[in-house]
């Protein structure tokens, strides 16, 4: 049954929202951001900061938009003189003890206290410059979290996250009144595997990531929508780059996958994207040694090998490769007897207790499901054994390479493991931060990731490399973009039929086949 709608007006804009919607959420639909601190859509409502005060016609007092439900015929004014003056008052109280730390604070540039003070705070303080502001030393809360109490506005988002979402209530509000601060349990640390979310949730620079500390100013960062490669959950993330180096990973809201959160394993899983020891040019074997060459020469070598290949071909692929790359790789073997396999690193499953269906999954790779849908199996050891007697072995960014016994070895990868030095041809490819593509998560959801930085040297996306090779072998034309590559997948593979990059957007869509649990 469709939700019952209520109609209301917010700052003169009429909106219809499902019954039960909070005014603060209804306002978003009217294009109005009601200033707020304690409210967060992923946490239970606390209604304590009073920053979201708005005027509602026919109500005698101002109301907090975060705890008031939209009602039929309601007329909400967020910009009335009374509402603005109340919020200016709240800001003035918050700033009494807040230090002038912005020039050295990691949050500056993305701080809600800065933003709302700029938007509607007083131009100056009414306190004497000699007023001694409250001072408490910085505390080490856990493996990646520092607490700067002087900047804390006591919104309790961090407390509620640990209590209601992580269900490990190690934080509390200690003391009362102007002496209040966030306390950590005397016998505990903030070391829950999902604890890093408190840093994102903190609206000011009070909770800081040690990993990101003083690495960049917010305005120096470029942001790209991506998908975490840490496990098969497929959390939506943003990659923050500074001068083409990934410096921070943060969750990107997706209510169907990760809501507003990500785990610490995923958050820290980015340094390899900045590795400097990359393959930067195609390499071909001449006189027993690998020599750098151009793409044309390298392609010629690979097509010669594949044209003359005996019937048995083995592909050992990485489940971190994009769906597009995995598709075009298997297209190379059309008409041949081929086996393809991947191996997934496994670990412990760590759920986020307060969110159903969200966990750091035991399978620590992002595209195992995609590889399966494209016909690759999980019998890696068997494929490795078969590779020893195969006519051609193609390895896609997988360090576990067979000892060379037979046949030709083509290695397509980001870095060059020792065994790959045995290859006849080495082709350099982009990593996930350097290309566009898609992964299919454990629930069969196809999700796009965008390019965040350039690939080094002559490295190219793997889908491009394989599509060019396919075209040279006469298996259809090459493709010029990741979107076009995905169109080819969608045309050829049942589960992807009807999908396109445009349709997927950056929230993703389920594949069209039933995915076994
Ligand atoms: S540390 Fe941050 S999230 Fe926690 S109460 Fe203070 S301001 Fe709010
Ligand atoms: S749960 Fe998995 S996908 Fe999500 S952030 Fe953690 S490692 Fe990444
Ligand atoms: S956001 Fe509404 S009271 Fe804090």
Coordinates of N, CA, C and O in Angstrom, one line a residue, residues 412-488:
X412 N 48.8 -9.5 -16.9 CA 48.2 -8.2 -17.0 C 48.0 -7.7 -15.6 O 47.2 -8.3 -14.8
X413 N 48.7 -6.7 -15.2 CA 48.6 -6.3 -13.8 C 49.1 -4.9 -13.5 O 49.5 -4.1 -14.4
X414 N 48.9 -4.5 -12.2 CA 49.3 -3.2 -11.8 C 50.7 -3.2 -11.3 O 51.5 -2.2 -11.5
X415 N 51.1 -4.2 -10.6 CA 52.5 -4.4 -10.1 C 53.1 -5.7 -10.6 O 52.3 -6.5 -11.1
X416 N 54.4 -5.8 -10.6 CA 55.1 -7.0 -11.1 C 55.6 -8.0 -10.1 O 56.7 -7.8 -9.5
X417 N 54.8 -9.0 -9.7 CA 55.3 -10.0 -8.7 C 56.5 -10.8 -9.3 O 56.6 -10.8 -10.5
X418 N 57.3 -11.4 -8.5 CA 58.5 -12.0 -8.9 C 58.2 -13.0 -10.0 O 58.9 -13.0 -11.1
X419 N 57.2 -13.9 -9.8 CA 56.9 -14.9 -10.8 C 56.5 -14.3 -12.2 O 56.6 -15.0 -13.2
X420 N 55.9 -13.1 -12.2 CA 55.4 -12.5 -13.4 C 56.6 -12.1 -14.3 O 56.4 -11.9 -15.5
X421 N 57.8 -12.1 -13.8 CA 59.0 -11.8 -14.6 C 59.3 -12.9 -15.6 O 60.0 -12.8 -16.5
X422 N 58.6 -14.1 -15.4 CA 58.7 -15.2 -16.3 C 57.8 -15.0 -17.5 O 57.8 -15.8 -18.5
X423 N 56.9 -14.0 -17.5 CA 55.9 -13.9 -18.5 C 56.5 -13.6 -19.9 O 57.6 -13.0 -20.0
X424 N 55.8 -13.9 -21.0 CA 56.2 -13.6 -22.3 C 55.8 -12.2 -22.6 O 56.5 -11.5 -23.3
X425 N 54.7 -11.7 -22.1 CA 54.2 -10.4 -22.3 C 53.6 -9.9 -21.0 O 52.9 -10.6 -20.3
X426 N 53.9 -8.6 -20.6 CA 53.3 -8.0 -19.4 C 52.6 -6.7 -19.9 O 53.2 -5.9 -20.6
X427 N 51.4 -6.6 -19.5 CA 50.6 -5.4 -19.9 C 50.2 -4.6 -18.6 O 49.6 -5.2 -17.7
X428 N 50.5 -3.3 -18.6 CA 50.3 -2.5 -17.4 C 48.8 -2.0 -17.3 O 48.3 -1.5 -18.3
X429 N 48.2 -2.2 -16.2 CA 46.8 -1.7 -16.1 C 46.6 -0.7 -14.9 O 47.4 -0.7 -14.0
X430 N 45.5 0.0 -15.0 CA 45.1 1.0 -13.9 C 44.6 0.2 -12.7 O 44.0 -0.9 -12.9
X431 N 44.7 0.8 -11.5 CA 44.0 0.2 -10.4 C 42.6 0.9 -10.2 O 42.3 1.8 -10.9
X432 N 41.9 0.4 -9.2 CA 40.5 0.8 -9.0 C 40.4 2.4 -8.9 O 39.4 2.9 -9.4
X433 N 41.4 3.0 -8.4 CA 41.3 4.5 -8.2 C 41.5 5.2 -9.5 O 41.3 6.4 -9.6
X434 N 42.1 4.5 -10.5 CA 42.5 5.1 -11.7 C 41.7 4.8 -12.9 O 42.0 5.1 -14.0
X435 N 40.5 4.2 -12.7 CA 39.7 3.8 -13.8 C 38.2 3.9 -13.4 O 37.9 4.0 -12.2
X436 N 37.3 3.8 -14.4 CA 35.9 3.7 -14.1 C 35.5 2.2 -14.2 O 36.1 1.5 -15.1
X437 N 34.5 1.8 -13.5 CA 34.1 0.4 -13.7 C 33.0 0.0 -12.8 O 32.4 0.9 -12.1
X438 N 32.7 -1.3 -12.7 CA 31.6 -1.7 -11.8 C 32.1 -3.0 -11.1 O 32.9 -3.7 -11.5
X439 N 31.5 -3.2 -9.9 CA 31.6 -4.4 -9.1 C 30.2 -4.9 -8.9 O 29.2 -4.1 -8.8
X440 N 30.1 -6.2 -8.6 CA 28.8 -6.8 -8.2 C 28.9 -7.3 -6.8 O 29.8 -8.1 -6.5
X441 N 28.2 -6.7 -5.8 CA 28.4 -7.1 -4.5 C 27.7 -8.5 -4.1 O 27.1 -9.1 -5.0
X442 N 27.9 -8.9 -2.9 CA 27.4 -10.3 -2.5 C 25.9 -10.5 -2.7 O 25.4 -11.6 -2.9
X443 N 25.2 -9.4 -2.7 CA 23.7 -9.5 -2.9 C 23.3 -9.3 -4.4 O 22.1 -9.2 -4.7
X444 N 24.3 -9.2 -5.2 CA 24.0 -9.1 -6.7 C 23.7 -7.7 -7.1 O 23.0 -7.5 -8.1
X445 N 24.2 -6.7 -6.4 CA 24.0 -5.3 -6.7 C 25.1 -4.8 -7.6 O 26.3 -4.9 -7.1
X446 N 24.8 -4.3 -8.8 CA 25.9 -3.8 -9.6 C 26.1 -2.3 -9.3 O 25.2 -1.5 -9.3
X447 N 27.4 -2.0 -8.9 CA 27.7 -0.6 -8.5 C 28.9 -0.1 -9.2 O 29.9 -0.7 -9.4
X448 N 28.7 1.2 -9.6 CA 29.8 1.9 -10.4 C 30.8 2.5 -9.5 O 30.4 3.0 -8.4
X449 N 32.0 2.6 -9.9 CA 33.0 3.5 -9.2 C 33.6 4.4 -10.3 O 33.7 4.0 -11.5
X450 N 34.0 5.6 -9.8 CA 34.5 6.6 -10.8 C 36.1 6.7 -10.6 O 36.6 6.2 -9.6
X451 N 36.7 7.3 -11.6 CA 38.1 7.5 -11.6 C 38.5 8.6 -10.6 O 37.9 9.7 -10.7
X452 N 39.5 8.4 -9.8 CA 39.9 9.4 -8.8 C 41.2 10.1 -9.1 O 41.5 11.2 -8.6
X453 N 42.0 9.4 -9.9 CA 43.4 9.9 -10.2 C 43.9 9.3 -11.5 O 43.3 8.2 -11.9
X454 N 44.9 9.9 -12.1 CA 45.4 9.3 -13.3 C 46.2 8.0 -13.1 O 46.8 7.9 -12.1
X455 N 46.2 7.1 -14.1 CA 47.0 5.9 -14.0 C 48.5 6.3 -14.4 O 48.7 7.3 -15.1
X456 N 49.5 5.6 -13.8 CA 50.9 6.0 -14.1 C 51.3 5.5 -15.5 O 50.9 4.5 -16.0
X457 N 52.2 6.3 -16.1 CA 52.8 6.0 -17.4 C 51.8 5.6 -18.4 O 50.8 6.3 -18.7
X458 N 52.1 4.4 -19.0 CA 51.2 3.9 -20.1 C 50.1 3.0 -19.6 O 49.4 2.4 -20.5
X459 N 50.0 2.8 -18.3 CA 48.9 1.9 -17.8 C 47.5 2.4 -18.3 O 47.3 3.6 -18.3
X460 N 46.7 1.4 -18.6 CA 45.4 1.7 -19.1 C 44.4 0.8 -18.3 O 44.7 -0.3 -17.8
X461 N 43.1 1.1 -18.4 CA 42.1 0.2 -17.7 C 42.1 -1.2 -18.4 O 42.3 -1.3 -19.6
X462 N 42.0 -2.2 -17.6 CA 42.0 -3.6 -18.1 C 41.0 -3.8 -19.1 O 41.2 -4.6 -20.1
X463 N 39.8 -3.2 -19.0 CA 38.7 -3.5 -20.0 C 39.2 -2.9 -21.4 O 38.9 -3.5 -22.4
X464 N 40.0 -1.8 -21.4 CA 40.5 -1.3 -22.6 C 41.5 -2.2 -23.3 O 41.4 -2.5 -24.4
X465 N 42.4 -2.7 -22.4 CA 43.4 -3.6 -22.9 C 42.8 -4.9 -23.6 O 43.1 -5.2 -24.7
X466 N 41.8 -5.5 -22.8 CA 41.3 -6.7 -23.4 C 40.4 -6.5 -24.6 O 40.2 -7.3 -25.5
X467 N 39.7 -5.3 -24.6 CA 38.8 -5.0 -25.7 C 39.6 -4.8 -27.0 O 39.3 -5.2 -28.1
X468 N 40.8 -4.1 -26.8 CA 41.7 -3.9 -28.0 C 42.2 -5.2 -28.5 O 42.2 -5.5 -29.7
X469 N 42.6 -6.1 -27.6 CA 43.1 -7.4 -28.0 C 42.0 -8.2 -28.7 O 42.2 -8.9 -29.7
X470 N 40.8 -8.1 -28.1 CA 39.6 -8.8 -28.7 C 39.4 -8.3 -30.1 O 39.1 -9.1 -31.0
X471 N 39.4 -7.0 -30.3 CA 39.2 -6.5 -31.6 C 40.3 -6.9 -32.6 O 40.0 -7.3 -33.7
X472 N 41.5 -7.0 -32.1 CA 42.6 -7.5 -33.0 C 42.4 -8.9 -33.4 O 42.8 -9.4 -34.5
X473 N 41.7 -9.7 -32.5 CA 41.5 -11.1 -32.8 C 40.2 -11.3 -33.6 O 39.8 -12.4 -33.9
X474 N 39.5 -10.1 -33.9 CA 38.3 -10.2 -34.7 C 37.1 -10.6 -33.9 O 36.1 -11.0 -34.5
X475 N 37.1 -10.3 -32.6 CA 35.9 -10.6 -31.7 C 35.1 -9.3 -31.5 O 34.9 -8.9 -30.4
X476 N 34.8 -8.6 -32.5 CA 34.0 -7.4 -32.3 C 34.9 -6.2 -32.2 O 36.1 -6.3 -31.9
X477 N 34.3 -5.0 -32.3 CA 35.1 -3.8 -32.2 C 35.5 -3.5 -30.8 O 35.0 -4.0 -29.8
X478 N 36.6 -2.6 -30.7 CA 37.0 -2.2 -29.4 C 36.1 -1.2 -28.8 O 35.2 -0.6 -29.5
X479 N 36.2 -0.9 -27.5 CA 35.3 0.1 -26.9 C 36.1 1.3 -26.4 O 37.3 1.1 -26.0
X480 N 35.5 2.5 -26.4 CA 36.2 3.7 -26.1 C 36.0 4.2 -24.7 O 36.7 5.1 -24.2
X481 N 35.0 3.7 -23.9 CA 34.7 4.2 -22.6 C 34.2 3.0 -21.7 O 33.8 2.0 -22.3
X482 N 34.3 3.2 -20.4 CA 33.8 2.2 -19.5 C 32.3 2.0 -19.7 O 31.8 0.9 -19.6
X483 N 31.6 3.1 -20.0 CA 30.1 2.9 -20.2 C 29.8 2.0 -21.4 O 29.0 1.2 -21.3
X484 N 30.6 2.2 -22.5 CA 30.5 1.4 -23.7 C 30.8 -0.1 -23.3 O 30.2 -1.0 -23.8
X485 N 31.9 -0.2 -22.5 CA 32.3 -1.6 -22.2 C 31.2 -2.3 -21.4 O 30.8 -3.4 -21.6
X486 N 30.5 -1.5 -20.5 CA 29.4 -2.1 -19.7 C 28.2 -2.4 -20.6 O 27.6 -3.4 -20.4
X487 N 28.0 -1.6 -21.6 CA 26.9 -1.9 -22.6 C 27.1 -3.2 -23.2 O 26.2 -4.0 -23.4
X488 N 28.4 -3.5 -23.6 CA 28.7 -4.8 -24.2 C 28.4 -6.0 -23.2 O 27.9 -7.0 -23.6

